[in-house]
mmCIF file of C-alpha atoms in Angstrom:
data_model
loop_
_atom_site.group_PDB
_atom_site.id
_atom_site.type_symbol
_atom_site.label_atom_id
_atom_site.label_comp_id
_atom_site.label_asym_id
_atom_site.label_seq_id
_atom_site.Cartn_x
_atom_site.Cartn_y
_atom_site.Cartn_z
ATOM 1 C CA UNK A 1 101.144 89.906 104.190
ATOM 2 C CA UNK A 2 102.480 91.147 101.039
ATOM 3 C CA UNK A 3 105.879 89.199 100.371
ATOM 4 C CA UNK A 4 106.428 92.136 97.868
ATOM 5 C CA UNK A 5 105.448 95.523 97.484
ATOM 6 C CA UNK A 6 106.849 98.469 95.819
ATOM 7 C CA UNK A 7 108.972 101.303 97.814
ATOM 8 C CA UNK A 8 106.323 104.410 96.474
ATOM 9 C CA UNK A 9 103.341 102.599 97.739
ATOM 10 C CA UNK A 10 104.365 102.360 101.061
ATOM 11 C CA UNK A 11 103.215 104.729 103.698
ATOM 12 C CA UNK A 12 105.362 107.622 104.505
ATOM 13 C CA UNK A 13 106.090 109.532 107.907
ATOM 14 C CA UNK A 14 108.656 112.036 109.609
ATOM 15 C CA UNK A 15 110.389 110.547 112.489
ATOM 16 C CA UNK A 16 110.545 112.793 115.465
ATOM 17 C CA UNK A 17 113.503 115.012 115.871
ATOM 18 C CA UNK A 18 114.171 114.853 112.115
ATOM 19 C CA UNK A 19 113.865 117.863 109.841
ATOM 20 C CA UNK A 20 113.263 117.550 105.550
ATOM 21 C CA UNK A 21 112.866 113.429 106.313
ATOM 22 C CA UNK A 22 110.150 111.029 104.538
ATOM 23 C CA UNK A 23 110.933 107.540 105.986
ATOM 24 C CA UNK A 24 108.891 104.044 104.667
ATOM 25 C CA UNK A 25 108.834 101.358 107.077
ATOM 26 C CA UNK A 26 110.363 98.165 104.620
ATOM 27 C CA UNK A 27 110.178 95.711 107.742
ATOM 28 C CA UNK A 28 107.917 97.001 110.228
ATOM 29 C CA UNK A 29 107.757 95.976 113.909
ATOM 30 C CA UNK A 30 104.741 94.497 114.020
ATOM 31 C CA UNK A 31 105.734 91.637 111.306
ATOM 32 C CA UNK A 32 107.796 90.248 114.146
ATOM 33 C CA UNK A 33 111.011 89.974 112.376
ATOM 34 C CA UNK A 34 112.618 91.052 115.290
ATOM 35 C CA UNK A 35 114.179 93.825 113.621
ATOM 36 C CA UNK A 36 112.807 97.439 111.943
ATOM 37 C CA UNK A 37 113.705 97.972 108.594
ATOM 38 C CA UNK A 38 113.367 101.770 107.114
ATOM 39 C CA UNK A 39 113.936 103.748 104.181
ATOM 40 C CA UNK A 40 114.431 107.100 104.523
ATOM 41 C CA UNK A 41 115.063 110.380 102.032
ATOM 42 C CA UNK A 42 116.367 113.632 103.553
ATOM 43 C CA UNK A 43 116.342 116.528 101.480
ATOM 44 C CA UNK A 44 120.033 118.749 101.229
ATOM 45 C CA UNK A 45 119.719 120.538 104.085
ATOM 46 C CA UNK A 46 117.780 118.249 106.312
ATOM 47 C CA UNK A 47 118.988 116.913 109.306
ATOM 48 C CA UNK A 48 118.441 114.197 112.300
ATOM 49 C CA UNK A 49 118.854 116.289 116.008
ATOM 50 C CA UNK A 50 121.023 114.917 118.131
ATOM 51 C CA UNK A 51 119.252 112.437 119.918
ATOM 52 C CA UNK A 52 119.561 108.407 121.160
ATOM 53 C CA UNK A 53 118.076 105.307 121.320
ATOM 54 C CA UNK A 54 117.550 104.167 124.893
ATOM 55 C CA UNK A 55 117.702 100.360 123.536
ATOM 56 C CA UNK A 56 118.500 100.290 120.238
ATOM 57 C CA UNK A 57 121.303 99.068 117.705
ATOM 58 C CA UNK A 58 121.017 101.289 114.693
ATOM 59 C CA UNK A 59 122.266 100.805 111.520
ATOM 60 C CA UNK A 60 122.831 103.399 108.572
ATOM 61 C CA UNK A 61 123.683 102.604 104.996
ATOM 62 C CA UNK A 62 124.051 105.564 102.880
ATOM 63 C CA UNK A 63 123.038 105.008 99.587
ATOM 64 C CA UNK A 64 122.983 108.509 97.833
ATOM 65 C CA UNK A 65 124.202 112.223 98.849
ATOM 66 C CA UNK A 66 126.160 113.106 101.096
ATOM 67 C CA UNK A 67 126.290 114.305 104.846
ATOM 68 C CA UNK A 68 127.947 114.623 107.787
ATOM 69 C CA UNK A 69 127.938 112.640 111.613
ATOM 70 C CA UNK A 70 128.755 112.831 115.059
ATOM 71 C CA UNK A 71 128.653 110.136 117.304
ATOM 72 C CA UNK A 72 129.263 110.445 120.889
ATOM 73 C CA UNK A 73 132.071 112.880 121.656
ATOM 74 C CA UNK A 74 133.620 111.919 118.108
ATOM 75 C CA UNK A 75 134.501 114.974 115.802
ATOM 76 C CA UNK A 76 132.428 115.171 112.266
ATOM 77 C CA UNK A 77 132.885 112.785 109.789
ATOM 78 C CA UNK A 78 131.883 113.005 106.213
ATOM 79 C CA UNK A 79 129.569 110.293 105.031
ATOM 80 C CA UNK A 80 129.692 109.301 101.152
ATOM 81 C CA UNK A 81 127.606 106.307 99.296
ATOM 82 C CA UNK A 82 128.069 103.107 101.274
ATOM 83 C CA UNK A 83 129.002 104.480 104.423
ATOM 84 C CA UNK A 84 128.133 102.250 106.978
ATOM 85 C CA UNK A 85 127.357 103.643 110.477
ATOM 86 C CA UNK A 86 126.657 101.520 113.740
ATOM 87 C CA UNK A 87 125.304 103.145 116.300
ATOM 88 C CA UNK A 88 125.250 101.601 119.731
ATOM 89 C CA UNK A 89 122.328 101.829 122.097
ATOM 90 C CA UNK A 90 122.180 104.906 124.191
ATOM 91 C CA UNK A 91 124.795 106.732 122.089
ATOM 92 C CA UNK A 92 123.545 110.322 121.087
ATOM 93 C CA UNK A 93 124.110 110.714 117.336
ATOM 94 C CA UNK A 94 123.657 114.023 114.494
ATOM 95 C CA UNK A 95 123.038 113.942 111.127
ATOM 96 C CA UNK A 96 122.886 116.315 108.375
ATOM 97 C CA UNK A 97 123.186 116.245 104.465
ATOM 98 C CA UNK A 98 125.686 118.255 102.966
ATOM 99 C CA UNK A 99 124.901 117.410 99.350
ATOM 100 C CA UNK A 100 123.013 119.512 96.839
ATOM 101 C CA UNK A 101 121.202 115.916 96.371
ATOM 102 C CA UNK A 102 118.816 114.075 98.728
ATOM 103 C CA UNK A 103 120.506 111.644 101.165
ATOM 104 C CA UNK A 104 118.824 108.333 100.938
ATOM 105 C CA UNK A 105 119.256 105.721 103.228
ATOM 106 C CA UNK A 106 118.243 102.414 104.470
ATOM 107 C CA UNK A 107 118.345 102.370 108.741
ATOM 108 C CA UNK A 108 118.084 99.271 110.402
ATOM 109 C CA UNK A 109 117.130 98.681 114.377
ATOM 110 C CA UNK A 110 117.489 95.828 116.839
ATOM 111 C CA UNK A 111 115.299 95.458 118.318
ATOM 112 C CA UNK A 112 112.404 97.528 116.822
ATOM 113 C CA UNK A 113 112.091 100.899 118.007
ATOM 114 C CA UNK A 114 110.125 101.006 121.402
ATOM 115 C CA UNK A 115 107.451 103.854 122.453
ATOM 116 C CA UNK A 116 110.030 105.829 123.742
ATOM 117 C CA UNK A 117 112.103 105.217 120.544
ATOM 118 C CA UNK A 118 114.150 109.209 119.889
ATOM 119 C CA UNK A 119 115.455 110.492 123.103
ATOM 120 C CA UNK A 120 116.876 114.116 122.629
ATOM 121 C CA UNK A 121 120.035 114.953 123.814
#
């Protein structure tokens, strides 16, 4: 295991139900830390379609850009830099970038995402 890695050297992927999203696993599940930590970049207009995670808590920290968020049946909320979003398991949510710059987020899952990590709702 490497203790120090450069973000741009980590493998990229696009998660299911997400458009215009590039993710990198900072702390992969296989590390055994009991959490999964991801750095995500969503292009302007990029979305995470309405979905939920069956057993995982999700915490999103918005580092740059602006977005709208819907959780459960709540109305749309505008997110700005520094927003911390806490989503319980089995709670549907939707995310859309509204700024002209990409949105960068840190996402923490606890426990790490399982095989059915993204469930469309």
